[in-house]
Tab-separated table of C-alpha atoms in Angstrom:
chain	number	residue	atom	x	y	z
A	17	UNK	CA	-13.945	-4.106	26.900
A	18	UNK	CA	-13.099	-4.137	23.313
A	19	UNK	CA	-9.511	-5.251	22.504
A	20	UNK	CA	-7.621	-1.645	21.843
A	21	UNK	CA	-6.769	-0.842	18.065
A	22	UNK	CA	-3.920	-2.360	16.174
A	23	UNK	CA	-0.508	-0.238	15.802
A	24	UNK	CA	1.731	0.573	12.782
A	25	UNK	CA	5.512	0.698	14.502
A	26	UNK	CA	6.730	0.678	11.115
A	27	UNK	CA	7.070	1.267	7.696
A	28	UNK	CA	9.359	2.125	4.958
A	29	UNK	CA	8.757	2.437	0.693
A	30	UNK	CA	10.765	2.276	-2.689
A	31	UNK	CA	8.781	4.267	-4.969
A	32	UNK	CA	10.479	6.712	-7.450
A	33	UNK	CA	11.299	9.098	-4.851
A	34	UNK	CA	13.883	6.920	-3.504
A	35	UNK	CA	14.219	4.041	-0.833
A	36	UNK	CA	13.585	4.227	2.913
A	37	UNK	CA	11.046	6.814	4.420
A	38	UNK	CA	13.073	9.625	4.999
A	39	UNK	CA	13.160	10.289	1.434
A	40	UNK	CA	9.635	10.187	0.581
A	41	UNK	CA	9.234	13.273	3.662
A	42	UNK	CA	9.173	16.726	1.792
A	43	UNK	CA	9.595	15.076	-1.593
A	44	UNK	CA	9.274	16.518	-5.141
A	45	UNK	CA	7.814	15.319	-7.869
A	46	UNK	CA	10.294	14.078	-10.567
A	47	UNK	CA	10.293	15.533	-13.369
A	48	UNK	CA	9.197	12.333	-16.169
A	49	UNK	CA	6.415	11.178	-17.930
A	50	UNK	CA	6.989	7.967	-16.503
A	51	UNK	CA	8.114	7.572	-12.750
A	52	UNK	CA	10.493	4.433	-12.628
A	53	UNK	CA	11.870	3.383	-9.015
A	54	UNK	CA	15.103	4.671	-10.223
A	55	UNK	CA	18.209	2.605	-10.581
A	56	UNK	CA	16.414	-0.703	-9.211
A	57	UNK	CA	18.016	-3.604	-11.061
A	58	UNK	CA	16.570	-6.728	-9.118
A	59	UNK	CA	19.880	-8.849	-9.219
A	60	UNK	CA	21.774	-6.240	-8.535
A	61	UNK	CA	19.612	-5.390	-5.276
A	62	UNK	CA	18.992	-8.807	-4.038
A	63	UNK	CA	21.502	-10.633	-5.849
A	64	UNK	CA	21.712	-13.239	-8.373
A	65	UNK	CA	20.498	-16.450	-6.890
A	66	UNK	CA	16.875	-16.530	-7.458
A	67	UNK	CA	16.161	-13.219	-9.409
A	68	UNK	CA	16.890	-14.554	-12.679
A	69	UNK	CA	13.044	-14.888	-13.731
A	70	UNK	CA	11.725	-12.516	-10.669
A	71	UNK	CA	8.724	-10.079	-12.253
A	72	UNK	CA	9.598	-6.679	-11.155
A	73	UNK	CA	6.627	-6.643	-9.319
A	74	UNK	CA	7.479	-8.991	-6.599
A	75	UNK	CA	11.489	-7.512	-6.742
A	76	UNK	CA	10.089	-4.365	-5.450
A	77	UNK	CA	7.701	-6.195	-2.529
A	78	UNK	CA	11.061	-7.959	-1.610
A	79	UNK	CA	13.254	-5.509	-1.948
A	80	UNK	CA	11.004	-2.785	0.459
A	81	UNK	CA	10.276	-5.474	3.137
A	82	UNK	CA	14.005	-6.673	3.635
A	83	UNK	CA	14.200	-2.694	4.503
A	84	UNK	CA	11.643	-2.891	6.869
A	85	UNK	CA	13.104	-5.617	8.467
A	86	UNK	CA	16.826	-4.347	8.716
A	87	UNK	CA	15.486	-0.993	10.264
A	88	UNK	CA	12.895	-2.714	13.494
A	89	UNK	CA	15.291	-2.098	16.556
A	90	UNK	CA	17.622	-5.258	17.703
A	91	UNK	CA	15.559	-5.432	20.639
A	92	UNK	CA	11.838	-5.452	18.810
A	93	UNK	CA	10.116	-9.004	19.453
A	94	UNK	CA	9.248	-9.768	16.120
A	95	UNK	CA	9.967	-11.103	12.347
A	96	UNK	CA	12.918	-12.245	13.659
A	97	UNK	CA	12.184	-14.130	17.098
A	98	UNK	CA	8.965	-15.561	15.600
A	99	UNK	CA	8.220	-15.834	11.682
A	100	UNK	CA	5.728	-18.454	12.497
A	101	UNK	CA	3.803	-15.298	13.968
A	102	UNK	CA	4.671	-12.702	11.140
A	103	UNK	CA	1.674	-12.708	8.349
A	104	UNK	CA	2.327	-11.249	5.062
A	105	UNK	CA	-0.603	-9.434	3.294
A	106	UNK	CA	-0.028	-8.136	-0.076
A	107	UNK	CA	-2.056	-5.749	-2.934
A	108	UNK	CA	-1.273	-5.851	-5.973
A	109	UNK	CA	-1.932	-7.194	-9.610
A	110	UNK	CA	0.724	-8.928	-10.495
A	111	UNK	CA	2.779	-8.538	-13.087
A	112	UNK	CA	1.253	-8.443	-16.231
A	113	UNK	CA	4.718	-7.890	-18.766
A	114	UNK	CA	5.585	-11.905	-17.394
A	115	UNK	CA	1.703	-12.649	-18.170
A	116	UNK	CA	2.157	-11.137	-21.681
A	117	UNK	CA	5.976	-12.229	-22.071
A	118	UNK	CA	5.310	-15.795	-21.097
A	119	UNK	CA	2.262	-16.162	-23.436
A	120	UNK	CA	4.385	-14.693	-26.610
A	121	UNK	CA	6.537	-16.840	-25.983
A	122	UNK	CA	4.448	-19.962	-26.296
A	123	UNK	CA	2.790	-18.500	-29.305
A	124	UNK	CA	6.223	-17.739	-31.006
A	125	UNK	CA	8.574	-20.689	-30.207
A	126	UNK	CA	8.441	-24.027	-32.639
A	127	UNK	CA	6.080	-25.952	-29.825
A	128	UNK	CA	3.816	-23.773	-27.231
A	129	UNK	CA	5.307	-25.958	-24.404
A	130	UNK	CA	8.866	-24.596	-25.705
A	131	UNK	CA	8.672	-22.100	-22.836
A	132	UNK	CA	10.506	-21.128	-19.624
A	133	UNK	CA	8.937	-22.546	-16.973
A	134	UNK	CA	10.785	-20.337	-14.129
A	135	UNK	CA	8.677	-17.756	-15.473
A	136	UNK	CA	5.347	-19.737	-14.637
A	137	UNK	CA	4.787	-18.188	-10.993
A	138	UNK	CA	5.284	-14.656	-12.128
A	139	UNK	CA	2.363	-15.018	-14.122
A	140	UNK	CA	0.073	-14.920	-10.786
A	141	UNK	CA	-0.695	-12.324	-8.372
A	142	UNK	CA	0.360	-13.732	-5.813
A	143	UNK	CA	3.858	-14.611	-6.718
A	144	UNK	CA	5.069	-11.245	-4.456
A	145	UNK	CA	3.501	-12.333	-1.172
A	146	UNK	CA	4.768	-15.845	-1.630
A	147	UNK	CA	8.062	-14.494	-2.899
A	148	UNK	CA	8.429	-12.228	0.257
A	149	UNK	CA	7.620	-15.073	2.836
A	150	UNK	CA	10.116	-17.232	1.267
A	151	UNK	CA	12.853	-14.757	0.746
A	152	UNK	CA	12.667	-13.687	4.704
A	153	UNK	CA	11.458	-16.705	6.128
A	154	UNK	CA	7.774	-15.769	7.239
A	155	UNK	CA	5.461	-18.432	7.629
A	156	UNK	CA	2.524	-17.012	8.829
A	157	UNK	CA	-0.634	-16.247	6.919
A	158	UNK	CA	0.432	-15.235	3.145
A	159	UNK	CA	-2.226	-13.485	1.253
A	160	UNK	CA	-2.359	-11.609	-1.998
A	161	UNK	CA	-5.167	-9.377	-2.033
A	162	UNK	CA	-6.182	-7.831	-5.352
A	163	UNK	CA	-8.899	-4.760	-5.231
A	164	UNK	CA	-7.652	-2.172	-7.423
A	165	UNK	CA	-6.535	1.544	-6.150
A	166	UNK	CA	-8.330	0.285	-3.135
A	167	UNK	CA	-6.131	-2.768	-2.322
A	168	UNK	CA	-4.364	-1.126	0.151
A	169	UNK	CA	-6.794	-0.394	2.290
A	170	UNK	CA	-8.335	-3.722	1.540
A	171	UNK	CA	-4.984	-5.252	2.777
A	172	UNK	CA	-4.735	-3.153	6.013
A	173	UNK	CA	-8.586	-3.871	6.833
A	174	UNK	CA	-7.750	-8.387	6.212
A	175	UNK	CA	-4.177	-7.580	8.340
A	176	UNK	CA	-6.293	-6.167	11.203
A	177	UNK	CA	-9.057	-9.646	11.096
A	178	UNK	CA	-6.040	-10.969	11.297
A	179	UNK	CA	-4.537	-10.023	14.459
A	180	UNK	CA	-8.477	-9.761	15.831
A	181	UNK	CA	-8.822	-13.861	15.403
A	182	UNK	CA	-5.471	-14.528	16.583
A	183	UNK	CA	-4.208	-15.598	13.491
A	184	UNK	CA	-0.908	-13.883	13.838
A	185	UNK	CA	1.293	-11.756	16.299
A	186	UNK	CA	1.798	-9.823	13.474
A	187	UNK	CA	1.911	-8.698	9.808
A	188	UNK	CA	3.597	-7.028	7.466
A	189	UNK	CA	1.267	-5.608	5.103
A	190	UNK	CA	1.515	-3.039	1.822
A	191	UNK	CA	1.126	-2.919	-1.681
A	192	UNK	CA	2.987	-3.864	-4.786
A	193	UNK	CA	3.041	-2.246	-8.503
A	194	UNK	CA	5.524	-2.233	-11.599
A	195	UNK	CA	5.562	-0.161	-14.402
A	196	UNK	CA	5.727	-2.169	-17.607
A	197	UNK	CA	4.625	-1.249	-21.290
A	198	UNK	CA	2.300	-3.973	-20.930
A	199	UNK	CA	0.819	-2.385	-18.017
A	200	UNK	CA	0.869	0.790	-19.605
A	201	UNK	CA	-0.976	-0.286	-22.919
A	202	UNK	CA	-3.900	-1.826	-20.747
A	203	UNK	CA	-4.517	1.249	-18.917
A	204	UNK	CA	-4.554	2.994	-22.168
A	205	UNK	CA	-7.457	0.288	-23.474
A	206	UNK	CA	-9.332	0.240	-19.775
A	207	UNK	CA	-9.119	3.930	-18.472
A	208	UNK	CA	-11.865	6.535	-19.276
A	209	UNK	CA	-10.488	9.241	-21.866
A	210	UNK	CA	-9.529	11.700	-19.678
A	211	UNK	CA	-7.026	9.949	-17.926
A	212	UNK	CA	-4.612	9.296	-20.715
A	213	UNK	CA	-2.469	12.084	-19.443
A	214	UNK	CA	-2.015	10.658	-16.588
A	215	UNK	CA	2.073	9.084	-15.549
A	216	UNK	CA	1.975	6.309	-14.579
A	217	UNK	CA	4.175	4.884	-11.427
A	218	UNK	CA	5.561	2.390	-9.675
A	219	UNK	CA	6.732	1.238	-6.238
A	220	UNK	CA	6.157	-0.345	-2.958
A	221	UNK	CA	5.278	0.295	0.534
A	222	UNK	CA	4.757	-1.792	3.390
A	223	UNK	CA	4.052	-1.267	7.133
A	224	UNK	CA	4.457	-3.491	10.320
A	225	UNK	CA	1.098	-3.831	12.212
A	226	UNK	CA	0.837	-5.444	15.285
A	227	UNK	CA	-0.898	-4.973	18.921
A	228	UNK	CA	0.325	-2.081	21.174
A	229	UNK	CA	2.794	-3.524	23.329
A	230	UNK	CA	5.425	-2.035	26.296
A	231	UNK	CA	8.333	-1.897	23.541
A	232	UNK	CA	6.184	0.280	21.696
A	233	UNK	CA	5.784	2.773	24.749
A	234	UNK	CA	8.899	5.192	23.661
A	235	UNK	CA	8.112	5.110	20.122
A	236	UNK	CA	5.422	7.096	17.967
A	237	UNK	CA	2.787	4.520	16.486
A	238	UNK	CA	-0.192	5.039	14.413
A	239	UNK	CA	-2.984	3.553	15.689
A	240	UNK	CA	-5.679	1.928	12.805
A	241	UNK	CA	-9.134	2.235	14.699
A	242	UNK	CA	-10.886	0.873	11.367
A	243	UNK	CA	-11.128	0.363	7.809
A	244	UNK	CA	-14.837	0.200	5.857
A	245	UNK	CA	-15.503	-0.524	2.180
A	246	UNK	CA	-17.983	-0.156	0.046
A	247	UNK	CA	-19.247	-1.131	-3.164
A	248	UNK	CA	-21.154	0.840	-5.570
A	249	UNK	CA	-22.256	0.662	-9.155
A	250	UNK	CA	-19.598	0.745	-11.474
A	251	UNK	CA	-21.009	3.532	-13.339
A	252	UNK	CA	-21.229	5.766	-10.336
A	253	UNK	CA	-17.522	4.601	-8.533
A	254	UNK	CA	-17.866	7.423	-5.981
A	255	UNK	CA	-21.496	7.258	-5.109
A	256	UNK	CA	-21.313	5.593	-2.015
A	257	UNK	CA	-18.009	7.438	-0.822
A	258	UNK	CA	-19.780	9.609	1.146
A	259	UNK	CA	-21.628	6.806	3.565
A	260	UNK	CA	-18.317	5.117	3.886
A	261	UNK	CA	-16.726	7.608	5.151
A	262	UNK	CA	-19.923	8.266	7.758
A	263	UNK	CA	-19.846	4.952	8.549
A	264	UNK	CA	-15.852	4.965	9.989
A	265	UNK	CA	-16.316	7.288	11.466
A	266	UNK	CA	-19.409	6.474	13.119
A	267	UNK	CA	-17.510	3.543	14.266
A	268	UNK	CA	-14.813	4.947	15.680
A	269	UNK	CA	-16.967	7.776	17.592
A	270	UNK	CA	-15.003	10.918	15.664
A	271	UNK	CA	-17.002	13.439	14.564
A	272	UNK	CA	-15.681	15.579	10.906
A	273	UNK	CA	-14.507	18.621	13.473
A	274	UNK	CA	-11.783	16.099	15.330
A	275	UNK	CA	-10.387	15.038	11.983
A	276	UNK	CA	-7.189	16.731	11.129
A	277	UNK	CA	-6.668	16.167	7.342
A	278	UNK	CA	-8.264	13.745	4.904
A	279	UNK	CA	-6.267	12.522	1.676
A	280	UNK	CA	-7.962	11.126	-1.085
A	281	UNK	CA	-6.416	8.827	-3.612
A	282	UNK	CA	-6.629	11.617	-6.190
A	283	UNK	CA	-7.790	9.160	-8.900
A	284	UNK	CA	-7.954	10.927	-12.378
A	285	UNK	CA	-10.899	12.058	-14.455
A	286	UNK	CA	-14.352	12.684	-12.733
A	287	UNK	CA	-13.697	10.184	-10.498
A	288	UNK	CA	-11.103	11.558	-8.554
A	289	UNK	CA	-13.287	14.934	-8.826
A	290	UNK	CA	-16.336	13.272	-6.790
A	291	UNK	CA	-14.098	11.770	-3.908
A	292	UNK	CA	-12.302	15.120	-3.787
A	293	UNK	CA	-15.419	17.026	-3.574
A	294	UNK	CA	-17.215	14.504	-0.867
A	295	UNK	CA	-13.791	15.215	1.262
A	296	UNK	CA	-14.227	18.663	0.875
A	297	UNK	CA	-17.976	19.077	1.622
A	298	UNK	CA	-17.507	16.753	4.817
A	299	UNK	CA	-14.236	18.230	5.933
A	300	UNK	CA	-14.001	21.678	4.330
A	301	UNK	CA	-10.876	22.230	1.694
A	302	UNK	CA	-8.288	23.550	4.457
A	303	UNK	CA	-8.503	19.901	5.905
A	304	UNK	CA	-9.209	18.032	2.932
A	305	UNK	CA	-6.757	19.627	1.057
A	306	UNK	CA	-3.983	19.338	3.796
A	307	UNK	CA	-1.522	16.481	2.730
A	308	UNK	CA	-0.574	16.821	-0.954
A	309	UNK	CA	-0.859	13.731	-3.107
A	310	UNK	CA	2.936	11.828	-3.212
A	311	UNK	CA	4.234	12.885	-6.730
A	312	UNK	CA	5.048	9.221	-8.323
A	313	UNK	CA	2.160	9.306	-10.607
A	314	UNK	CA	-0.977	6.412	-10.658
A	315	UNK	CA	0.354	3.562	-8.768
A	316	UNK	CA	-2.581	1.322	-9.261
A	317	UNK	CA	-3.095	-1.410	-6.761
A	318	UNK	CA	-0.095	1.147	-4.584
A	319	UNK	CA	-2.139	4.007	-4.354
A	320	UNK	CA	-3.652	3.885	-0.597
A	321	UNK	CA	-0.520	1.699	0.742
A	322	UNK	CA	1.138	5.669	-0.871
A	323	UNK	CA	-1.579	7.206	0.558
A	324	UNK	CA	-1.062	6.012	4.038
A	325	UNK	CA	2.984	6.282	3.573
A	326	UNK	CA	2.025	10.388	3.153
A	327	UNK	CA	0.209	10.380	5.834
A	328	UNK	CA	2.869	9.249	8.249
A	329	UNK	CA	5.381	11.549	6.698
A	330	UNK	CA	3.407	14.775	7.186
A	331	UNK	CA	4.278	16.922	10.071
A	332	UNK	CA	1.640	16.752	12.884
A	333	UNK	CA	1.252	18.391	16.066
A	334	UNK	CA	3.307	16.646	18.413
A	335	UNK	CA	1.803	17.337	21.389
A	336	UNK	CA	-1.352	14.939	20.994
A	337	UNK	CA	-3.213	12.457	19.009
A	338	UNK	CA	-3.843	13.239	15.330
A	339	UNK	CA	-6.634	11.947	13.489
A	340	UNK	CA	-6.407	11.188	9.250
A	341	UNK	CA	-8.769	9.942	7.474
A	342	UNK	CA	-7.765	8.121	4.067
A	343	UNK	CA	-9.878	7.263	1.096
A	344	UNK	CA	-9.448	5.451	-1.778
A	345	UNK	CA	-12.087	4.795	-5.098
A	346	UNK	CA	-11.634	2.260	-7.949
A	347	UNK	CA	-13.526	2.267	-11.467
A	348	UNK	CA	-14.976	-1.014	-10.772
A	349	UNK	CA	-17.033	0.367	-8.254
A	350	UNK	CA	-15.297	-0.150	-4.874
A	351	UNK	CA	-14.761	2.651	-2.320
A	352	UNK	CA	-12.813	2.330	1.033
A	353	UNK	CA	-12.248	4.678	4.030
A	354	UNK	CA	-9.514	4.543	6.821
A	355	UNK	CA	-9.428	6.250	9.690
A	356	UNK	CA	-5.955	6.503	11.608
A	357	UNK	CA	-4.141	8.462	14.732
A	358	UNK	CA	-0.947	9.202	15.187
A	359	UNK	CA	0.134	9.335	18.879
A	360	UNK	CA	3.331	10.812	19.544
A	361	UNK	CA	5.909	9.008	21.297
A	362	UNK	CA	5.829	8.740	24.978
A	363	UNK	CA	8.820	9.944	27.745
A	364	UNK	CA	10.442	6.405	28.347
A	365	UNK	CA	9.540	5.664	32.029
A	366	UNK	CA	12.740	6.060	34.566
């Protein structure tokens, strides 16, 4: 018999809605150009010691996971028992204001080695990941996966071959992105013309996967049954859309009539028009059209970790299983397809 799916007991998000997930349930979209987390000073969130030269970035991933550890139940068995066991699986970037800061600065002091070298590891991508292990003492698997708008899902789908080989007990896996001038300047030089509208966001959400267990019984879960990717030529990004999302489901045995809504990652231009319009031919536009997009503008490497944060905070029938279905499409050519159900919680047994 086939091992049974993964769980998600847990999530939370700092995006510029607010922090925690009760805030990003019935949320509006603010009204800026630019959505900033708002009022997220790093040292003033996490303090002094060690923040000093601490990309925004990687603030935000450690920032959003110390919530997600302060709200697990005293009695969960996890991050805290065992961090040998707890995995930490990151998308994102990086940070590319300390890439650009960093390299001025070598270009504009009196010797190019007259730099700050505490600035050094925020000039990777995987500075957050390692950042959040150290900061909450996890010591499991650390990996910094970088896909684009897809990197969520990319991140959920290497969490789950995690647990699968053993590899962990668990993981806490999400998705990291700052907004920075830098950041906003490439997008400018990299993004199709039809996109320069777009606001750009910023945030973090993360989620706590592990195996169903009896301390899960009471408590409503979200079971992932699978993630598939695809890749595609770049100048067709959502060509292959379509088969991925025929393929998960395929694989999990659902046909289109048992799925309950399907969110796209509502990418710009006539990219985001293509995945919208393979949702809706597959699904039809009452289902595909079902969770709105969460209003903090293009999150980049975020998007799907958002993505899947809206699709826990939707209302769903509570009386059985829901099935979602998230997709996500990057320029570069990459398309990926999740497909989720929500349980709702069981009676605690007498």
């Amino acid at each position: 018999m086939p091992a049974p799916p993964p769980v998600i007991s847990a999530w939370t998000a700092i995006s510029p809605l607010g922090a925690g997930n009760t805030t990003h349930t019935r949320a509006t979209r603010p009204a800026h150009t630019v959505h900033h987390v708002p009022d997220f000073d790093p040292r003033a969130v996490l303090g002094k010691a060690g923040t000093r030269s601490m990309d925004r970035a990687s603030a935000l991933a450690v920032a959003t996971v110390g919530q997600l550890l302060q709200t697990l139940p005293h009695d969960h068995p996890g991050p805290r028992t065992d961090p040998d066991g707890t995995a930490v699986v990151l998308a994102t970037t990086g940070s590319p204001q300390a890439m650009w800061d960093f390299t001025r600065s070598s270009l504009l002091s009196a010797r190019p080695f007259h730099v700050n070298p505490a600035v050094v590891p925020s000039g990777v991508p995987n500075c957050a990941a390692g950042l959040v292990a150290i900061w909450h003492k996890l010591t499991g698997p650390n990996t910094t996966i970088s896909m684009g708008r897809t990197g969520g899902l990319s991140a959920l789908s290497y969490a789950h071959r995690l647990l699968a080989n053993q590899r962990a007990a668990r993981v806490v896996v999400g998705a990291t992105e700052e907004y920075s001038p830098t950041r906003a300047v490439l997008d400018l030089q990299h993004s199709p013309s039809d996109t320069t509208d777009t606001a750009l966001g910023e945030g973090c959400a993360v989620f706590l996967l592990e195996p169903p267990a009896p301390h899960l019984a009471d408590r409503p879960v979200t079971d992932v049954l699978c993630v598939m990717h695809r890749t595609g030529p770049a100048a067709d990004p959502g060509a292959s859309l379509p088969d991925c999302i025929h393929e998960a489901l395929d694989h999990c045995r659902i046909g289109p009539d048992q799925v309950w809504a399907a969110l796209g990652s509502h990418a710009t231009g006539e990219l985001g028009q293509r995945e919208q319009q393979a949702l809706d031919d597959l699904f039809g536009t009452d289902i595909a059209r079902r969770i709105p997009p969460p209003p903090i503008g293009d999150t980049a490497s975020a998007t799907s970790a958002f993505q899947i944060a809206a699709a826990l905070t939707t209302p769903v029938p509570a009386a059985t299983a829901t099935i979602l279905v998230i997709t996500a499409v990057d320029l570069t050519g990459t398309v990926s397809c999740a497909v989720l159900r929500r349980r709702p919680a069981r009676a605690p047994q007498p």
